[in-house]
């Protein structure tokens, strides 16, 4: 039973095809992001922007976060087996993300309640740059997880380190470049509801990026020490799924803050 | 035996002594600080609520220290106090370094941000101190932890981190009863004030009239929220103790998360009660902006306390759903699960998701105060109605969180005592899920008079009335189950029947509030207060007591005294009916809610007096209940068998439940509620 499970695990992960798939998905995501930006600076159609965001989220959730693993047949009855525990942990993680999604959903709705189809005056190019950093980091995260499943520890360490650096760049970019620039343009924390909601949304997201970075440090350290194996690396999977979730949130927040509606 | 019981009385005496010392010390410290800050002493300082709260905090700490030594909760509380101070000093130091003001005598010495950050650090420190984070820290370092957890023997395990769901269930239940007493005490205090028009009681406790009114508001607000937290912990207790037993699991899916969920509620309660020491708050439990932006800083502790407690709900719900999905015994298909399990899942769906939105609304209001983010300030483009939408998106579904498990308990016990199958099992099972899901779509019925968009009124009216359908299914099933049953009525069944009647009153008083035209009159009156007290007593309090009387033998191997149980029931039920019906009556006649005084010309004085007396009788009945518990636990008589002749698996093994639940996994081979059908079997042990 356990054996069958492992080989199935390896089949979904453990081939060079998986690395290639990650790359294809990334190219599609990048393409959609470019299209999105083009829509925004031409007709800014809310419908088209929403479709683009939903497509991106669908791809990340399916291919990078491999949500389908939740449904994988698992007739393991031994509650102390590794296979059972991983399947249960995976369910727990997704329930947590569902819960967390409600906070982000709440802020998203609040943004439209307060601002309607207008948006704060922000630097769209800067938004595109930080978005790209996060998107590329997701690609490397997926690559790192796949490499771990293939037993390529060195590759895992490199990819995850790149993910970490890109994540850090995003965080620093938002906090030390984007925020001061917004304030400089008159969008202050306490000046208007638009400023309030902008700092709330980006701040809460940045906080999640920060926790994700800490999580990445943990798996980097433990991966470095050789505590993971191709069969047993639940922490790596968890960190990756969490990291992609933070990306998914940004896939919604980026258009909601930078692209949709008339600039104030 | 005698040895251990004599040491525990010794401990208890020591604990009481330390409580006294701690209280006096805290009080003296508070008065001393006040004297130092204002540069002179005044005898009214002995009435300072903050000093008394400090006294209570140190007294509680002393109590547990006397009882346990430096262990478990004591470590947690010490860490919390130290952590809070550290957080406060850190923020103050940063403010000082930035050249900002860091001393504010109007805000109890420190800047508001320092208090909030300090309280947050204190909560985390508590968790570290009590030991709820230890294993995770090990995991992060890549160290393995043991799968099999053993507890220290005896009663001490209840005061420290245990991973056993049964211990955690009892920890939750006892904490819930404790908060129920605190919330009840608050209610008695302000009910005395209401017994007669004019101000006469709270003015005695406070130096002047403003302080008295402020105290009234704070007590009323805290009564509401403390009771709500008490309910959340109470259902968590019932769910934690029972669901693994009912589905045949050895524990919850994530035992460490389970312990965390319980322990995070303890610092939350401390923070929440701390609000009374920081000026209280006058918004009621709803904490609406913009009033909240002007309240004393106690409101920050209220917001933060609820936010921290929210994690208890969220993570507990996550655990429960995973447990039910992954750990059911062989043969337990969805439609063979006990109704209480269905109800727990329904409840958890709400807690897992919607709780985040009350958290968000409270955070936004906190940030508005701390950083000036003007979310709810119309002058800067904010929208106060947004707060209400976010708040009620949780707080309406939350009322189903409160009652669904209780209604599940009713459905669970009725067939046992009517000796008949539960009528319409499938419908009842699905009605819980139905109520939970429809419950997500009705929140704006609390806002008919708020000035929200008018076109929202009618849809929300209809969606609200729709909830009556699945609720009606439950009533129909209960009545049909009782019909022609061989009814026995020991104490648990009395509470079940009482719960049904009281919940019916709550349910019937709902539609008038849901109908826009009538609600315009009823909103913010005592009619609403009567309505929700009926729903919560009927849907939570009565079933909760029923569950305690029913499963007490399972948990302890001893059965609560029947005579005292009957006293409890027959004192509480009529008193409660008087209380709630009179609330509805004065409400219909125009008595506003949340006010400390009313016009004597309205003629409400006798009604209010009767309500106050009824409230004291309810309190008396609960005291009898506590006495019953103590008496039973001390009595040597044991009751280890299937006390109620139940078919449920937990009663097929001797009580109290063994540490690792069932020796061998059981198998479900039949329907759960086929009472009275010859030859039917539910579980094969
Ligand atoms: C037939 C079912 C029910 C209906 C139609 C109903 C309807 C309503 C409505 C419309 C209000 C708002 C009234 C106003 O403020 O003007 C209300 C208030 C309230 N209801 Fe219900 N309700 C029902 C059942 C319940 C249940 C089961 C509970 C919970 C345990 C509950 C708890 C509350 C509470 C706590 C409030 C007051 C909240 C506050 O303003 O502080 N209700 N109900
Ligand atoms: Cu409601």
XYZ file of N, CA, C and O in Angstrom, chain B residues 210-288:
316
model
N -20.442 60.018 35.686
C -19.868 59.629 34.385
C -19.198 58.276 34.504
O -19.360 57.415 33.628
N -18.475 58.108 35.593
C -17.800 56.826 35.784
C -18.821 55.703 35.907
O -18.617 54.596 35.399
N -19.942 55.995 36.568
C -20.972 54.972 36.726
C -21.540 54.579 35.371
O -21.711 53.393 35.065
N -21.833 55.577 34.548
C -22.388 55.273 33.226
C -21.377 54.513 32.379
O -21.725 53.577 31.659
N -20.132 54.934 32.496
C -19.089 54.242 31.748
C -18.968 52.792 32.191
O -18.823 51.885 31.377
N -19.077 52.605 33.502
C -19.003 51.234 34.021
C -20.192 50.422 33.507
O -20.046 49.267 33.117
N -21.364 51.047 33.497
C -22.531 50.332 32.966
C -22.257 49.863 31.540
O -22.437 48.691 31.198
N -21.813 50.786 30.702
C -21.561 50.438 29.301
C -20.527 49.329 29.168
O -20.693 48.410 28.361
N -19.476 49.451 29.973
C -18.419 48.439 29.869
C -18.921 47.077 30.313
O -18.632 46.064 29.684
N -19.674 47.053 31.402
C -20.174 45.772 31.894
C -21.117 45.147 30.872
O -21.066 43.953 30.583
N -21.990 45.978 30.304
C -22.948 45.477 29.319
C -22.203 44.940 28.096
O -22.490 43.836 27.618
N -21.216 45.704 27.632
C -20.483 45.262 26.447
C -19.699 43.988 26.730
O -19.698 43.047 25.931
N -19.044 43.982 27.885
C -18.231 42.805 28.211
C -19.103 41.590 28.481
O -18.733 40.470 28.136
N -20.266 41.818 29.084
C -21.180 40.691 29.284
C -21.408 39.989 27.953
O -21.263 38.776 27.841
N -21.744 40.776 26.931
C -22.031 40.190 25.623
C -20.855 39.404 25.083
O -20.975 38.219 24.743
N -19.699 40.008 25.045
C -18.592 39.349 24.356
C -18.022 38.210 25.199
O -17.623 37.175 24.658
N -18.022 38.363 26.519
C -17.518 37.263 27.346
C -18.422 36.045 27.191
O -17.952 34.903 27.094
N -19.732 36.287 27.138
C -20.648 35.170 26.941
C -20.414 34.504 25.584
O -20.464 33.285 25.459
N -20.162 35.313 24.578
C -19.943 34.730 23.252
C -18.683 33.871 23.243
O -18.681 32.742 22.741
N -17.618 34.380 23.852
C -16.397 33.567 23.911
C -16.669 32.310 24.742
O -16.218 31.213 24.406
N -17.421 32.480 25.817
C -17.754 31.318 26.635
C -18.495 30.275 25.798
O -18.217 29.075 25.887
N -19.420 30.723 24.963
C -20.160 29.782 24.117
C -19.207 29.098 23.137
O -19.243 27.877 22.957
N -18.340 29.893 22.517
C -17.421 29.297 21.540
C -16.549 28.232 22.204
O -16.298 27.171 21.635
N -16.089 28.514 23.429
C -15.263 27.526 24.109
C -16.110 26.340 24.554
O -15.647 25.194 24.546
N -17.347 26.602 24.935
C -18.228 25.512 25.361
C -18.493 24.528 24.231
O -18.375 23.313 24.405
N -18.817 25.042 23.047
C -19.055 24.101 21.947
C -17.759 23.402 21.562
O -17.762 22.219 21.224
N -16.641 24.128 21.663
C -15.370 23.472 21.357
C -15.125 22.342 22.346
O -14.600 21.291 21.975
N -15.525 22.552 23.595
C -15.357 21.496 24.591
C -16.175 20.275 24.243
O -15.677 19.145 24.237
N -17.448 20.501 23.929
C -18.332 19.383 23.590
C -17.801 18.653 22.352
O -17.679 17.421 22.317
N -17.442 19.428 21.338
C -16.986 18.827 20.086
C -15.695 18.050 20.297
O -15.543 16.915 19.856
N -14.760 18.675 21.016
C -13.470 18.035 21.218
C -13.577 16.746 21.988
O -12.924 15.762 21.675
N -14.393 16.792 23.020
C -14.493 15.591 23.830
C -15.191 14.484 23.043
O -14.758 13.331 23.049
N -16.269 14.850 22.353
C -17.158 13.810 21.828
C -16.860 13.335 20.424
O -16.967 12.144 20.135
N -16.534 14.252 19.501
C -16.489 13.815 18.106
C -15.513 12.653 17.869
O -15.890 11.656 17.256
N -14.265 12.723 18.389
C -13.394 11.553 18.177
C -13.999 10.271 18.745
O -13.871 9.207 18.135
N -14.679 10.377 19.891
C -15.289 9.173 20.459
C -16.414 8.661 19.566
O -16.563 7.468 19.343
N -17.208 9.590 19.049
C -18.363 9.181 18.248
C -17.942 8.555 16.919
O -18.633 7.686 16.399
N -16.824 9.036 16.356
C -16.425 8.475 15.064
C -15.363 7.394 15.213
O -14.885 6.848 14.224
N -14.981 7.090 16.441
C -14.040 5.995 16.653
C -12.595 6.341 16.356
O -11.825 5.482 15.931
N -12.214 7.604 16.563
C -10.827 7.997 16.319
C -10.060 7.983 17.636
O -10.639 8.154 18.698
N -8.730 7.812 17.534
C -7.922 7.806 18.747
C -7.728 9.220 19.281
O -7.512 9.435 20.457
N -7.784 10.195 18.382
C -7.623 11.593 18.792
C -8.081 12.467 17.634
O -8.613 11.967 16.645
N -7.847 13.780 17.747
C -8.112 14.656 16.617
C -6.979 14.479 15.594
O -5.923 13.940 15.906
N -7.216 15.014 14.388
C -6.222 14.829 13.331
C -4.898 15.505 13.685
O -3.830 14.985 13.377
N -4.967 16.689 14.317
C -3.744 17.436 14.640
C -3.732 17.763 16.135
O -4.166 18.843 16.549
N -3.230 16.850 16.954
C -3.312 17.057 18.411
C -2.595 18.314 18.887
O -3.065 18.977 19.815
N -1.471 18.669 18.274
C -0.752 19.859 18.744
C -1.529 21.125 18.427
O -1.609 22.055 19.219
N -2.102 21.142 17.238
C -2.923 22.286 16.847
C -4.119 22.398 17.792
O -4.570 23.486 18.127
N -4.603 21.239 18.206
C -5.734 21.209 19.116
C -5.369 21.863 20.443
O -6.113 22.699 20.968
N -4.212 21.497 20.962
C -3.775 22.108 22.217
C -3.570 23.606 22.022
O -3.982 24.419 22.846
N -2.953 23.967 20.904
C -2.744 25.391 20.611
C -4.081 26.122 20.606
O -4.228 27.198 21.183
N -5.082 25.531 19.943
C -6.385 26.194 19.829
C -6.983 26.463 21.197
O -7.600 27.493 21.412
N -6.813 25.524 22.102
C -7.339 25.802 23.435
C -6.517 26.882 24.125
O -7.049 27.864 24.623
N -5.195 26.722 24.122
C -4.389 27.613 24.954
C -4.389 29.044 24.444
O -4.209 29.980 25.219
N -4.599 29.226 23.144
C -4.608 30.599 22.648
C -5.825 31.346 23.192
O -5.826 32.577 23.308
N -6.854 30.615 23.585
C -8.047 31.280 24.113
C -7.809 31.849 25.506
O -8.522 32.755 25.936
N -6.824 31.305 26.214
C -6.610 31.767 27.590
C -6.026 33.188 27.627
O -6.610 34.081 28.256
N -4.896 33.446 26.927
C -4.440 34.844 26.903
C -5.480 35.770 26.275
O -5.579 36.935 26.669
N -6.260 35.241 25.333
C -7.307 36.071 24.735
C -8.290 36.529 25.805
O -8.676 37.704 25.854
N -8.674 35.611 26.671
C -9.614 35.979 27.725
C -8.985 36.998 28.670
O -9.651 37.936 29.125
N -7.694 36.825 28.938
C -7.018 37.777 29.824
C -7.022 39.174 29.190
O -7.327 40.175 29.849
N -6.712 39.226 27.901
C -6.692 40.523 27.215
C -8.086 41.145 27.234
O -8.268 42.332 27.525
N -9.076 40.317 26.937
C -10.455 40.802 26.872
C -10.874 41.408 28.208
O -11.406 42.518 28.266
N -10.620 40.678 29.279
C -11.003 41.205 30.583
C -10.136 42.397 30.951
O -10.574 43.296 31.670
N -8.919 42.407 30.427
C -8.039 43.542 30.673
C -8.632 44.849 30.187
O -8.282 45.920 30.681
N -9.532 44.762 29.213
C -10.118 46.001 28.699
C -10.807 46.782 29.808
O -10.843 48.001 29.789
N -11.344 46.057 30.790
C -12.015 46.737 31.894
C -11.005 47.586 32.679
O -11.357 48.631 33.221
N -9.776 47.121 32.699
C -8.752 47.874 33.412
C -8.202 49.051 32.614
O -7.499 49.891 33.146
N -8.518 49.096 31.311
C -8.014 50.198 30.499
C -9.155 51.106 30.040
O -9.226 51.512 28.883
N -10.079 51.339 30.923
C -11.126 52.300 30.614
C -12.399 51.698 30.064
O -13.376 52.396 29.845
N -12.391 50.388 29.809
C -13.598 49.756 29.279
C -13.917 50.239 27.876
O -13.071 50.832 27.193
N -15.142 49.979 27.433
C -15.585 50.465 26.127
C -17.099 50.517 26.126
O -17.753 49.817 26.882
N -17.639 51.361 25.274
C -19.072 51.641 25.391
C -19.852 51.287 24.135
O -20.949 51.775 23.920
N -19.298 50.440 23.286
C -19.942 50.205 21.997
C -20.867 49.007 21.989
O -21.521 48.741 20.998
N -20.907 48.231 23.073
C -21.563 46.941 22.975
C -20.629 45.966 22.285
O -19.549 46.346 21.826
N -21.064 44.702 22.199
C -20.154 43.689 21.667
C -19.946 43.859 20.168
O -19.058 43.228 19.600
N -20.757 44.722 19.528
C -20.634 44.874 18.081
C -19.502 45.814 17.689
O -19.045 45.762 16.556
N -19.057 46.667 18.613
C -17.889 47.512 18.363
C -17.973 48.385 17.119
O -16.967 48.631 16.460
N -19.162 48.867 16.796
C -19.322 49.662 15.579
C -18.427 50.897 15.559
O -18.339 51.634 16.535
